[in-house]
Amino acid sequence: MPSATDRMTAGPLVRGLTKLWTGQGVEVLPNEDLVTRVLRARGLTDPDARARFLEPSLRHLHDPSGIPDMDRAAARVLHAARTGEPIVLYGDYDVDGVTSVAILHHVLRLLEPGAVISSYVPHRLEEGYGLNAQAIRDLAARGAKVIVSVDCGVTAVEPARVARDAGVDLIITDHHNPPATMGELPDAYAVVHPRRPDSVYPFGDLCGAGVAFKLAWRLATMHCGGERVPPPVRELLLELLALAALGVIADVVPLRDENRVIARFGLARIKHSGLGGLRALVEASGLSGENVREDDVGFTLAPRLNACGRMGHAREAVELLTVAEGDRAREIAEGLTRLNNERRATEREIFRRACELAEQGGMTGSERRAIVLADPAWHAGVVGIVCSRLVERYHRPAILLCEADGACHGSGRSIDGFSLHAALAECAAHLTGYGGHDMAAGMRLSRANLDAFAEAFVGVANRQIDAAHLVARGNFDTDAGLHEFSLDTARRLGLLGPFGRENPPVRLRVRGVRVATLPETFGPQNKHLSLRVTPDAGGAPVRLVGWNWGARAKDIPRGSLLDVFVTPRINEFNGRRSVECDLHDLLHAGA
């Protein structure tokens, strides 16, 4: 499949109202249906590869034993579980970390009901991200014999030394960018990572929950003595795909290969999960439809799970997904909803202030191609989300830092083609610590080094990011005609999902459509736009919905001839099904 950079430069650019659009330039072949054309635009021309993509199977998951140290880790954990050695599952405080802890908790509880298992998630504000040496000391003092990190630890050299000195076997499972050489890895009992320098594992882009699921799978087969496991174990592994899918989608890893399989099968199980806490979360989130989609995870479920880690402590999210049932599960889920509302209000205020500072500081033009800001009033649990919103608005990397006691710590987000982790490595002389991956990272530094770090980071961005890329960009798969938007075609296009990073939603350009009726607005404060268009030569009208486009209604008079960028979808209302389109952008034909 073409990379993001390939897709950015594959065809001619056209300027819509909101974005600069790039097409794949695929020729419209006679008698070729729209779905096949979209697949061809995405590089899926081989019939076998196309079938594998459209019909993912659990058989497409790779053998977990191929991940370095997997078997060593599984054997040690099983021995501890069988003999009653205390095991601590040490996770990150975001969705990926919380679901990773839950995955291993559930599989160990089933395989060895008498196992001594507890979990530990650091406090975001008091301890920060990842394994920390003091927490390892405290856990060892309380009797831990095996600590399994999930979604963190691959660069935790000092905590690994502390664990070894304390007589604790530290098993690291992680997916974040590893050191370049084996000698730089932490000296842990096992380091389970699909991209370790010595790894030959065929897929390196698993999230933390994906790696945890692979460990759970290997624990199950090793416990049962072979690849075939009893029905209760098999059913639990299938159930755990729902948790792994939450991690895959929330952590925005590429939705291809194993991640696509996990997301497809996991999403299908969320709505009717056998895990009481997950069901309670779905109910508290108001997801009343039959299926939970990737957008439901990204915009509804994941923010609630993240809310307690951002605004307080993630232990309640862990409790929800591990042991909570009934009234307790509902209580936690409703509490997460309240915390999420509080988080949203805080986020809006930080975003408003950050936009002001970025614009006043000249960070939104072409002279400074990254945003680096700090403020002692900002909430450390929310700045990462605000970074994402700044990237969306200003189309450049963004770092937001909180100040306290002469130190700064915060988060950053990036754009495709600019590795945030690599850029921080270039600026490491100004930092006391950093970690993460290409698109998201965290960092710490002395307040005295803030200005020097900001200049260094902006310098890296200025060298690596062309000014032409500091604009919103969109990619469309192919040209299409309104006559191709049948119910069956819309259904088949939906099979390309789940959509996300490296498998974006289908975008089509439809040229020369006529606005058939006066555009209408709807929703709270008339935020949204509805208009009906027909082919210029005449034909059945199709409704386009522009979310948050209400203010543009006056700019689209009836009778206008437009080129539009849309995604067809099936709308169900009062038992009637019809094809509508989400409107992403438009330009007046001939512009």
Coordinates of C-alpha atoms in Angstrom, one line a residue:
M1 CA 0.0 0.0 0.0
P2 CA 1.4 3.5 -0.8
S3 CA 3.0 5.3 2.1
A4 CA 1.6 8.6 3.4
T5 CA 4.4 10.4 1.5
D6 CA 3.7 8.5 -1.7
R7 CA 0.0 9.4 -1.4
M8 CA 0.9 13.1 -0.8
T9 CA 2.9 13.3 -4.1
A10 CA 1.1 10.8 -6.3
G11 CA -1.0 13.2 -8.4
P12 CA -1.8 16.8 -9.2
L13 CA -2.9 19.1 -6.4
V14 CA -6.2 20.9 -6.3
R15 CA -7.2 23.6 -3.8
G16 CA -10.5 23.2 -2.1
L17 CA -12.1 25.6 0.4
T18 CA -10.3 23.9 3.3
K19 CA -7.5 21.7 2.0
L20 CA -5.0 21.0 -0.7
W21 CA -6.0 17.7 -2.2
T22 CA -3.9 15.1 -3.9
G23 CA -5.3 12.3 -6.1
Q24 CA -3.9 9.0 -6.9
G25 CA -4.3 9.6 -10.6
V26 CA -5.8 6.2 -11.3
E27 CA -7.4 5.8 -14.7
V28 CA -11.1 5.0 -14.8
L29 CA -11.2 1.7 -16.7
P30 CA -14.2 0.4 -18.6
N31 CA -16.4 -2.0 -16.7
E32 CA -14.4 -1.6 -13.5
D33 CA -16.6 -1.0 -10.4
L34 CA -15.8 1.7 -7.9
V35 CA -14.7 -0.6 -5.1
T36 CA -12.1 -2.2 -7.3
R37 CA -10.9 1.2 -8.5
V38 CA -10.4 2.4 -4.9
L39 CA -8.5 -0.8 -4.0
R40 CA -6.3 -0.2 -7.1
A41 CA -5.7 3.3 -6.0
R42 CA -4.5 1.9 -2.6
G43 CA -2.0 -0.4 -4.3
L44 CA -4.1 -3.5 -3.9
T45 CA -3.9 -4.9 -7.4
D46 CA -3.1 -8.5 -6.7
P47 CA -6.2 -10.6 -6.3
D48 CA -4.9 -12.6 -3.3
A49 CA -3.7 -9.4 -1.5
R50 CA -7.1 -7.8 -2.2
A51 CA -9.0 -10.8 -0.8
R52 CA -6.7 -10.9 2.3
F53 CA -7.5 -7.2 2.9
L54 CA -11.2 -7.4 2.4
E55 CA -11.6 -10.7 4.3
P56 CA -9.1 -10.6 7.2
S57 CA -8.8 -13.8 9.2
L58 CA -7.5 -14.7 12.6
R59 CA -5.3 -17.1 10.7
H60 CA -3.4 -14.0 9.5
L61 CA -2.1 -13.3 13.0
H62 CA 1.6 -14.3 13.3
D63 CA 3.0 -16.8 15.8
P64 CA 3.7 -14.9 19.0
S65 CA 6.8 -16.9 19.6
G66 CA 8.5 -15.0 16.8
I67 CA 8.7 -11.9 19.1
P68 CA 12.1 -11.8 20.9
D69 CA 12.1 -13.1 24.4
M70 CA 8.4 -14.1 24.2
D71 CA 8.8 -17.7 25.2
R72 CA 11.3 -16.8 28.0
A73 CA 8.8 -14.2 29.4
A74 CA 5.8 -16.6 29.1
A75 CA 7.6 -19.4 30.9
R76 CA 8.7 -17.2 33.8
V77 CA 5.2 -15.7 34.2
L78 CA 3.6 -19.1 34.2
H79 CA 6.0 -20.4 36.8
A80 CA 5.4 -17.5 39.1
A81 CA 1.6 -17.9 38.6
R82 CA 1.7 -21.6 39.4
T83 CA 4.0 -21.3 42.5
G84 CA 2.3 -18.3 44.0
E85 CA 5.1 -15.8 43.5
P86 CA 3.6 -12.3 43.5
I87 CA 3.3 -10.8 40.0
V88 CA 2.8 -7.1 39.3
L89 CA 1.4 -5.9 36.0
Y90 CA 2.9 -2.5 35.5
G91 CA 1.1 -0.4 32.9
D92 CA 1.0 3.0 31.3
Y93 CA -1.9 5.3 32.3
D94 CA -3.4 5.6 28.8
V95 CA -5.9 3.3 27.0
D96 CA -3.1 1.2 25.5
G97 CA -1.5 0.6 28.9
V98 CA -4.8 0.1 30.8
T99 CA -6.1 -2.5 28.2
S100 CA -2.7 -4.2 28.2
V101 CA -2.9 -4.7 32.0
A102 CA -6.5 -6.0 31.7
I103 CA -5.5 -8.5 28.9
L104 CA -2.8 -10.1 31.0
H105 CA -4.9 -10.0 34.2
H106 CA -7.8 -11.9 32.6
V107 CA -5.7 -14.6 31.0
L108 CA -3.7 -15.3 34.1
R109 CA -6.9 -15.4 36.2
L110 CA -8.3 -18.1 33.9
L111 CA -5.1 -20.2 33.5
E112 CA -4.1 -20.1 37.1
P113 CA -6.9 -19.0 39.4
G114 CA -4.7 -19.1 42.5
A115 CA -2.1 -16.8 41.0
V116 CA -1.1 -13.8 43.1
I117 CA -1.6 -10.9 40.7
S118 CA -1.8 -7.1 41.3
S119 CA -1.5 -4.1 39.0
Y120 CA 0.4 -0.8 39.2
V121 CA -0.2 2.3 37.1
P122 CA 1.9 5.4 37.8
H123 CA 0.3 8.7 38.5
R124 CA 0.7 10.8 35.4
L125 CA 1.4 14.0 37.3
E126 CA 3.4 12.7 40.3
E127 CA 5.4 10.0 38.6
G128 CA 5.2 10.6 34.9
Y129 CA 5.3 8.1 32.1
G130 CA 6.9 4.6 32.2
L131 CA 8.8 2.5 34.6
N132 CA 10.3 4.5 37.5
A133 CA 13.0 3.3 39.9
Q134 CA 11.2 4.3 43.1
A135 CA 8.1 2.4 42.1
I136 CA 10.2 -0.7 41.4
R137 CA 11.8 -0.4 44.9
D138 CA 8.4 0.0 46.6
L139 CA 6.9 -3.0 44.7
A140 CA 10.0 -5.1 45.6
A141 CA 9.7 -4.1 49.2
R142 CA 6.0 -5.2 49.2
G143 CA 7.1 -8.7 48.0
A144 CA 6.9 -8.5 44.2
K145 CA 9.0 -11.3 42.5
V146 CA 8.0 -10.7 38.9
I147 CA 7.1 -7.3 37.4
V148 CA 5.7 -7.3 33.9
S149 CA 5.7 -3.9 32.2
V150 CA 3.2 -3.3 29.5
D151 CA 3.3 -0.5 27.0
C152 CA 6.5 0.9 28.5
G153 CA 10.0 0.1 29.6
V154 CA 12.1 -0.5 26.5
T155 CA 14.5 2.4 27.5
A156 CA 14.2 2.0 31.3
V157 CA 17.8 1.1 32.0
E158 CA 18.0 2.4 35.6
P159 CA 14.6 0.8 36.7
A160 CA 15.9 -2.5 35.3
R161 CA 19.1 -2.2 37.3
V162 CA 17.0 -1.4 40.4
A163 CA 14.8 -4.5 39.8
R164 CA 17.8 -6.7 39.3
D165 CA 19.5 -5.5 42.5
A166 CA 16.2 -6.0 44.4
G167 CA 16.0 -9.6 43.2
V168 CA 12.9 -9.0 41.0
D169 CA 12.6 -10.5 37.6
L170 CA 11.6 -7.6 35.3
I171 CA 9.8 -8.6 32.1
I172 CA 9.4 -5.6 29.7
T173 CA 6.8 -5.7 27.0
D174 CA 6.7 -2.6 24.9
H175 CA 6.2 -1.2 21.4
H176 CA 7.7 2.3 21.6
N177 CA 10.9 3.1 19.7
P178 CA 13.7 0.8 21.0
P179 CA 17.4 1.6 21.3
A180 CA 19.4 1.2 18.2
T181 CA 21.6 -1.6 19.6
M182 CA 21.1 -4.6 21.8
G183 CA 23.7 -3.3 24.2
E184 CA 21.5 -0.3 25.0
L185 CA 18.5 -2.4 26.0
P186 CA 17.6 -2.5 29.7
D187 CA 19.2 -5.5 31.5
A188 CA 15.9 -7.1 32.3
Y189 CA 14.9 -10.8 32.6
A190 CA 13.2 -10.4 29.2
V191 CA 12.5 -7.6 26.8
V192 CA 9.6 -8.5 24.6
H193 CA 9.4 -6.1 21.7
P194 CA 8.6 -6.7 18.0
R195 CA 11.2 -4.1 16.8
R196 CA 14.1 -5.0 19.0
P197 CA 17.4 -4.7 17.1
D198 CA 17.7 -8.4 16.8
S199 CA 14.0 -9.0 15.8
V200 CA 12.9 -10.8 12.7
Y201 CA 9.2 -10.7 13.6
P202 CA 7.3 -9.9 10.4
F203 CA 5.2 -7.0 11.8
G204 CA 6.8 -4.3 13.9
D205 CA 3.9 -1.9 14.4
L206 CA 1.9 -3.6 17.2
C207 CA 0.6 -1.3 20.0
G208 CA 1.2 -2.2 23.6
A209 CA -2.1 -4.0 23.9
G210 CA -1.2 -6.0 20.7
V211 CA 2.1 -7.1 22.3
A212 CA 0.2 -8.0 25.6
F213 CA -2.3 -10.0 23.6
K214 CA 0.5 -11.9 21.9
L215 CA 1.9 -12.7 25.4
A216 CA -1.6 -13.7 26.6
W217 CA -1.8 -16.0 23.5
R218 CA 1.6 -17.6 24.2
L219 CA 0.8 -18.0 27.9
A220 CA -2.3 -19.9 26.9
T221 CA -0.6 -22.3 24.4
M222 CA 2.3 -22.8 26.7
H223 CA 0.0 -23.6 29.6
C224 CA -2.0 -26.0 27.5
G225 CA 1.0 -27.7 26.0
G226 CA 0.2 -27.0 22.4
E227 CA -1.5 -24.8 19.8
R228 CA -4.9 -26.2 20.5
V229 CA -6.4 -24.7 23.7
P230 CA -9.7 -25.7 25.5
P231 CA -12.9 -23.9 24.5
P232 CA -12.9 -21.6 27.6
V233 CA -9.4 -20.4 26.9
R234 CA -10.1 -19.9 23.2
E235 CA -13.2 -17.9 24.0
L236 CA -11.3 -15.7 26.4
L237 CA -8.6 -15.0 23.9
L238 CA -11.4 -13.9 21.4
E239 CA -12.9 -11.8 24.1
L240 CA -9.6 -10.1 24.8
L241 CA -9.4 -9.0 21.2
A242 CA -12.0 -6.3 22.2
L243 CA -9.5 -4.9 24.7
A244 CA -6.7 -5.1 22.2
A245 CA -8.8 -3.3 19.6
L246 CA -9.3 -0.4 22.0
G247 CA -5.5 -0.1 22.3
V248 CA -4.9 -0.4 18.5
I249 CA -7.4 2.4 17.7
A250 CA -6.6 4.7 20.7
D251 CA -2.9 4.5 20.1
V252 CA -3.3 5.3 16.4
V253 CA -1.0 2.6 15.1
P254 CA -1.1 1.7 11.4
L255 CA -4.3 -0.2 10.6
R256 CA -2.7 -2.9 8.5
D257 CA -1.5 -6.5 8.9
E258 CA -2.1 -7.7 12.4
N259 CA -3.5 -4.4 13.7
R260 CA -6.2 -4.6 11.1
V261 CA -7.1 -8.1 12.1
I262 CA -7.2 -7.2 15.8
A263 CA -9.3 -4.1 15.1
R264 CA -11.8 -5.8 12.8
F265 CA -12.5 -8.8 15.1
G266 CA -12.1 -6.9 18.4
L267 CA -14.6 -4.1 17.4
A268 CA -17.2 -6.8 16.5
R269 CA -17.0 -8.0 20.1
I270 CA -17.1 -4.8 22.1
K271 CA -20.9 -4.2 22.0
H272 CA -21.8 -7.5 23.6
S273 CA -18.6 -8.2 25.5
G274 CA -18.6 -10.8 28.2
L275 CA -16.5 -8.3 30.3
G276 CA -18.9 -6.5 32.6
G277 CA -16.8 -3.4 32.9
L278 CA -16.5 -2.9 29.1
R279 CA -20.3 -3.4 28.7
A280 CA -20.9 -0.7 31.4
L281 CA -18.5 1.7 29.6
V282 CA -20.4 1.2 26.4
E283 CA -23.8 1.8 28.1
A284 CA -22.5 4.9 30.0
S285 CA -21.2 6.3 26.7
G286 CA -24.6 6.1 25.1
L287 CA -23.6 3.9 22.2
S288 CA -27.0 2.5 21.3
G289 CA -26.2 1.2 17.9
E290 CA -25.8 -2.5 17.2
N291 CA -22.1 -2.2 16.3
V292 CA -19.2 -0.2 17.8
R293 CA -17.1 1.4 15.1
E294 CA -13.6 2.8 15.2
D295 CA -15.0 6.4 15.5
D296 CA -16.9 5.3 18.6
V297 CA -13.7 4.1 20.1
G298 CA -11.6 7.1 19.1
F299 CA -14.1 9.8 20.1
T300 CA -16.3 8.2 22.8
L301 CA -14.8 5.2 24.6
A302 CA -11.1 6.0 24.6
P303 CA -11.5 9.6 25.9
R304 CA -13.5 8.2 28.9
L305 CA -10.8 5.6 29.7
N306 CA -8.1 8.2 29.3
A307 CA -10.0 10.8 31.4
C308 CA -9.1 9.4 34.9
G309 CA -5.4 9.1 33.9
R310 CA -5.4 12.6 32.6
M311 CA -7.4 14.3 35.4
G312 CA -6.5 12.0 38.3
H313 CA -5.3 8.4 38.5
A314 CA -5.9 5.6 36.1
R315 CA -6.5 2.9 38.7
E316 CA -10.3 3.1 38.3
A317 CA -10.0 2.5 34.5
V318 CA -7.9 -0.6 35.4
E319 CA -10.5 -1.7 38.0
L320 CA -13.3 -1.2 35.4
L321 CA -11.6 -3.5 32.8
T322 CA -10.4 -6.1 35.3
V323 CA -12.6 -6.9 38.3
A324 CA -15.5 -4.4 38.3
E325 CA -19.0 -5.9 37.7
G326 CA -22.6 -4.8 38.2
D327 CA -23.2 -1.6 40.2
R328 CA -19.5 -1.0 40.7
A329 CA -18.8 -1.1 37.0
R330 CA -21.7 1.3 36.3
E331 CA -20.4 3.6 39.0
I332 CA -16.9 3.8 37.6
A333 CA -18.2 4.1 34.0
E334 CA -20.5 7.0 34.9
G335 CA -17.6 8.6 36.9
L336 CA -15.4 8.4 33.8
T337 CA -18.0 10.2 31.8
R338 CA -18.1 13.1 34.4
L339 CA -14.3 13.3 34.4
N340 CA -14.3 13.3 30.6
N341 CA -16.6 16.3 30.6
E342 CA -14.2 18.1 33.0
R343 CA -11.3 17.2 30.8
R344 CA -13.1 18.7 27.7
A345 CA -13.6 22.0 29.5
T346 CA -10.0 22.2 30.6
E347 CA -8.8 21.2 27.1
R348 CA -10.9 24.0 25.5
E349 CA -9.3 26.7 27.7
I350 CA -5.7 25.4 27.1
F351 CA -6.3 25.2 23.4
R352 CA -7.6 28.8 23.3
R353 CA -4.6 30.1 25.2
A354 CA -2.1 28.0 23.2
C355 CA -3.5 29.3 19.9
E356 CA -3.0 32.9 21.2
L357 CA 0.6 32.3 22.3
A358 CA 1.5 30.4 19.1
E359 CA 0.2 33.2 16.9
Q360 CA 1.7 36.0 19.0
G361 CA 5.0 34.1 19.0
G362 CA 5.2 33.8 15.2
M363 CA 4.9 30.0 15.4
T364 CA 2.1 29.6 12.9
G365 CA 3.9 31.0 9.8
S366 CA 6.6 29.5 7.6
E367 CA 9.5 31.0 9.5
R368 CA 9.0 28.8 12.5
R369 CA 7.7 25.4 11.5
A370 CA 7.0 23.9 14.9
I371 CA 5.1 25.1 18.1
V372 CA 6.9 24.9 21.5
L373 CA 5.0 26.5 24.4
A374 CA 5.1 26.3 28.2
D375 CA 2.8 27.6 30.9
P376 CA 2.6 26.8 34.6
A377 CA -1.2 26.9 34.6
W378 CA -1.6 24.1 32.1
H379 CA -2.9 20.7 33.2
A380 CA -0.2 18.1 32.4
G381 CA -2.8 15.4 31.8
V382 CA -4.5 17.4 28.9
V383 CA -1.6 19.0 27.0
G384 CA -1.1 16.0 24.7
I385 CA -4.7 16.2 23.4
V386 CA -4.3 19.9 22.9
C387 CA -1.1 19.2 20.9
S388 CA -3.2 17.1 18.6
R389 CA -5.6 19.9 18.1
L390 CA -2.8 22.4 17.4
V391 CA -1.3 20.0 14.8
E392 CA -4.8 19.8 13.2
R393 CA -5.2 23.5 13.0
Y394 CA -1.7 24.7 12.1
H395 CA -0.3 21.6 10.3
R396 CA 3.1 21.4 12.1
P397 CA 4.6 19.6 15.1
A398 CA 3.5 20.9 18.5
I399 CA 5.0 20.5 22.0
L400 CA 3.2 21.8 25.1
L401 CA 5.0 21.9 28.4
C402 CA 3.9 22.4 32.0
E403 CA 6.2 24.3 34.4
A404 CA 6.7 23.5 38.1
D405 CA 9.6 23.9 40.5
G406 CA 12.1 24.9 37.9
A407 CA 11.3 22.0 35.6
C408 CA 9.2 21.5 32.5
H409 CA 7.5 18.3 31.3
G410 CA 4.9 17.7 28.6
S411 CA 3.9 16.1 25.4
G412 CA 4.3 16.5 21.7
R413 CA 2.4 15.4 18.5
S414 CA 3.7 15.4 15.0
I415 CA 2.7 15.3 11.3
D416 CA 3.3 12.5 8.8
G417 CA 6.9 12.5 7.6
F418 CA 8.4 14.2 10.7
S419 CA 9.6 11.8 13.4
L420 CA 9.1 13.5 16.7
H421 CA 11.2 10.9 18.5
A422 CA 14.1 11.4 16.1
A423 CA 13.8 15.2 16.4
L424 CA 13.9 15.0 20.2
A425 CA 17.0 12.8 19.9
E426 CA 18.7 15.6 18.0
C427 CA 17.8 18.0 20.9
A428 CA 18.7 15.5 23.7
A429 CA 21.4 17.8 25.0
H430 CA 18.7 20.1 26.3
L431 CA 16.5 17.4 27.8
T432 CA 16.6 15.4 31.0
G433 CA 14.5 12.6 29.5
Y434 CA 12.2 11.8 26.6
G435 CA 10.5 8.8 25.0
G436 CA 7.8 7.9 22.5
H437 CA 7.6 7.3 18.8
D438 CA 7.3 9.1 15.5
M439 CA 3.9 10.7 16.0
A440 CA 3.8 11.2 19.8
A441 CA 6.3 11.6 22.6
G442 CA 6.8 13.0 26.1
M443 CA 9.8 14.9 27.4
R444 CA 11.3 16.5 30.5
L445 CA 13.8 19.4 30.8
S446 CA 15.0 22.1 33.1
R447 CA 13.2 25.4 32.9
A448 CA 16.6 27.0 32.3
N449 CA 16.9 25.0 29.1
L450 CA 13.5 25.8 27.7
D451 CA 14.5 28.6 25.3
A452 CA 17.5 26.7 24.0
F453 CA 15.4 23.5 23.5
A454 CA 12.6 25.5 21.7
E455 CA 15.2 27.0 19.3
A456 CA 16.9 23.6 18.7
F457 CA 13.6 21.8 18.0
V458 CA 12.3 24.6 15.7
G459 CA 15.6 24.4 13.9
V460 CA 15.1 20.7 13.2
A461 CA 11.6 21.3 12.0
N462 CA 12.7 24.1 9.7
R463 CA 15.3 21.9 8.1
Q464 CA 13.1 18.9 7.6
I465 CA 9.6 20.3 6.9
D466 CA 9.1 22.0 3.5
A467 CA 7.0 25.2 3.8
A468 CA 4.6 23.7 1.2
H469 CA 3.6 21.1 3.7
L470 CA 2.4 23.6 6.3
V471 CA -1.1 23.5 4.9
A472 CA -4.0 21.1 5.5
R473 CA -3.8 18.3 3.0
G474 CA -6.2 15.6 2.0
N475 CA -5.9 12.6 -0.3
F476 CA -8.7 11.3 -2.4
D477 CA -8.6 7.8 -3.8
T478 CA -10.2 8.3 -7.2
D479 CA -12.8 10.2 -9.2
A480 CA -16.3 8.8 -9.1
G481 CA -19.8 9.6 -10.3
L482 CA -22.9 10.0 -8.3
H483 CA -24.5 7.2 -10.3
E484 CA -22.0 4.8 -8.8
F485 CA -23.2 5.4 -5.2
S486 CA -25.5 2.4 -4.8
L487 CA -26.4 0.7 -1.5
D488 CA -24.3 -2.3 -2.4
T489 CA -21.3 -0.2 -3.3
A490 CA -21.5 1.8 -0.1
R491 CA -21.7 -1.5 1.8
R492 CA -18.7 -2.9 0.0
L493 CA -16.7 0.3 0.6
G494 CA -17.4 -0.1 4.3
L495 CA -15.5 -3.5 4.1
L496 CA -12.3 -1.5 3.7
G497 CA -12.6 -0.5 7.3
P498 CA -11.7 -0.3 10.1
F499 CA -10.2 3.0 9.1
G500 CA -7.4 4.9 10.7
R501 CA -3.7 5.5 10.2
E502 CA -2.4 4.1 6.9
N503 CA -5.9 3.0 6.0
P504 CA -7.8 6.2 5.9
P505 CA -11.6 6.5 5.2
V506 CA -12.4 6.4 1.5
R507 CA -12.4 9.8 -0.1
L508 CA -13.8 10.4 -3.6
R509 CA -13.8 13.3 -5.9
V510 CA -17.1 13.9 -7.7
R511 CA -16.7 16.5 -10.4
G512 CA -19.4 18.7 -11.9
V513 CA -22.4 18.2 -9.6
R514 CA -25.2 20.8 -9.4
V515 CA -26.6 22.1 -6.1
A516 CA -30.3 21.1 -6.5
T517 CA -31.8 22.8 -3.5
L518 CA -31.1 25.6 -1.2
P519 CA -28.5 24.4 1.4
E520 CA -29.9 24.0 4.9
T521 CA -28.4 24.0 8.3
F522 CA -29.2 21.8 11.2
G523 CA -28.0 20.7 14.7
P524 CA -27.1 22.8 17.7
Q525 CA -26.5 26.4 16.7
N526 CA -27.1 25.3 13.1
K527 CA -23.5 24.0 13.0
H528 CA -24.0 21.5 10.2
L529 CA -24.8 21.7 6.6
S530 CA -27.1 19.7 4.3
L531 CA -27.4 20.0 0.6
R532 CA -28.6 17.9 -2.3
V533 CA -26.7 17.6 -5.5
T534 CA -27.4 16.0 -8.8
P535 CA -25.1 15.2 -11.8
D536 CA -24.9 18.3 -14.0
A537 CA -26.6 16.3 -16.8
G538 CA -29.4 15.4 -14.5
G539 CA -30.3 12.4 -12.3
A540 CA -31.4 11.4 -8.9
P541 CA -30.3 13.8 -6.1
V542 CA -27.8 12.7 -3.4
R543 CA -27.7 14.3 0.0
L544 CA -24.3 15.7 1.2
V545 CA -23.7 16.4 4.9
G546 CA -21.0 18.9 5.9
W547 CA -20.3 18.5 9.6
N548 CA -19.4 21.8 11.2
W549 CA -20.0 23.5 7.8
G550 CA -23.1 25.5 8.8
A551 CA -21.3 28.8 8.5
R552 CA -20.5 28.1 4.8
A553 CA -24.2 27.6 3.7
K554 CA -24.3 31.2 2.3
D555 CA -21.3 30.5 0.1
I556 CA -23.0 27.7 -1.8
P557 CA -26.0 29.1 -3.7
R558 CA -28.5 26.9 -5.3
G559 CA -27.6 26.0 -8.9
S560 CA -23.8 26.1 -8.2
L561 CA -21.6 23.7 -10.2
L562 CA -19.2 22.0 -7.8
D563 CA -16.4 19.5 -7.5
V564 CA -16.9 17.8 -4.2
F565 CA -14.7 15.5 -2.0
V566 CA -17.0 13.0 -0.2
T567 CA -17.3 9.7 1.5
P568 CA -20.5 7.6 0.7
R569 CA -22.2 5.9 3.6
I570 CA -25.5 4.2 4.3
N571 CA -28.0 6.2 6.3
E572 CA -30.9 4.4 8.1
F573 CA -33.9 6.4 9.1
N574 CA -37.4 5.1 9.9
G575 CA -36.5 1.7 8.5
R576 CA -35.4 3.2 5.2
R577 CA -31.9 2.9 3.9
S578 CA -30.3 5.3 1.5
V579 CA -26.9 6.5 0.4
E580 CA -25.7 9.8 1.7
C581 CA -22.2 11.4 1.6
D582 CA -20.1 13.1 4.2
L583 CA -18.8 16.3 2.6
H584 CA -15.1 17.0 3.3
D585 CA -14.4 19.8 0.9
L586 CA -15.5 21.4 -2.3
L587 CA -14.4 23.8 -5.0
H588 CA -16.5 25.6 -7.6
A589 CA -16.1 23.7 -10.9
G590 CA -13.5 25.4 -13.1
A591 CA -11.8 27.0 -10.1

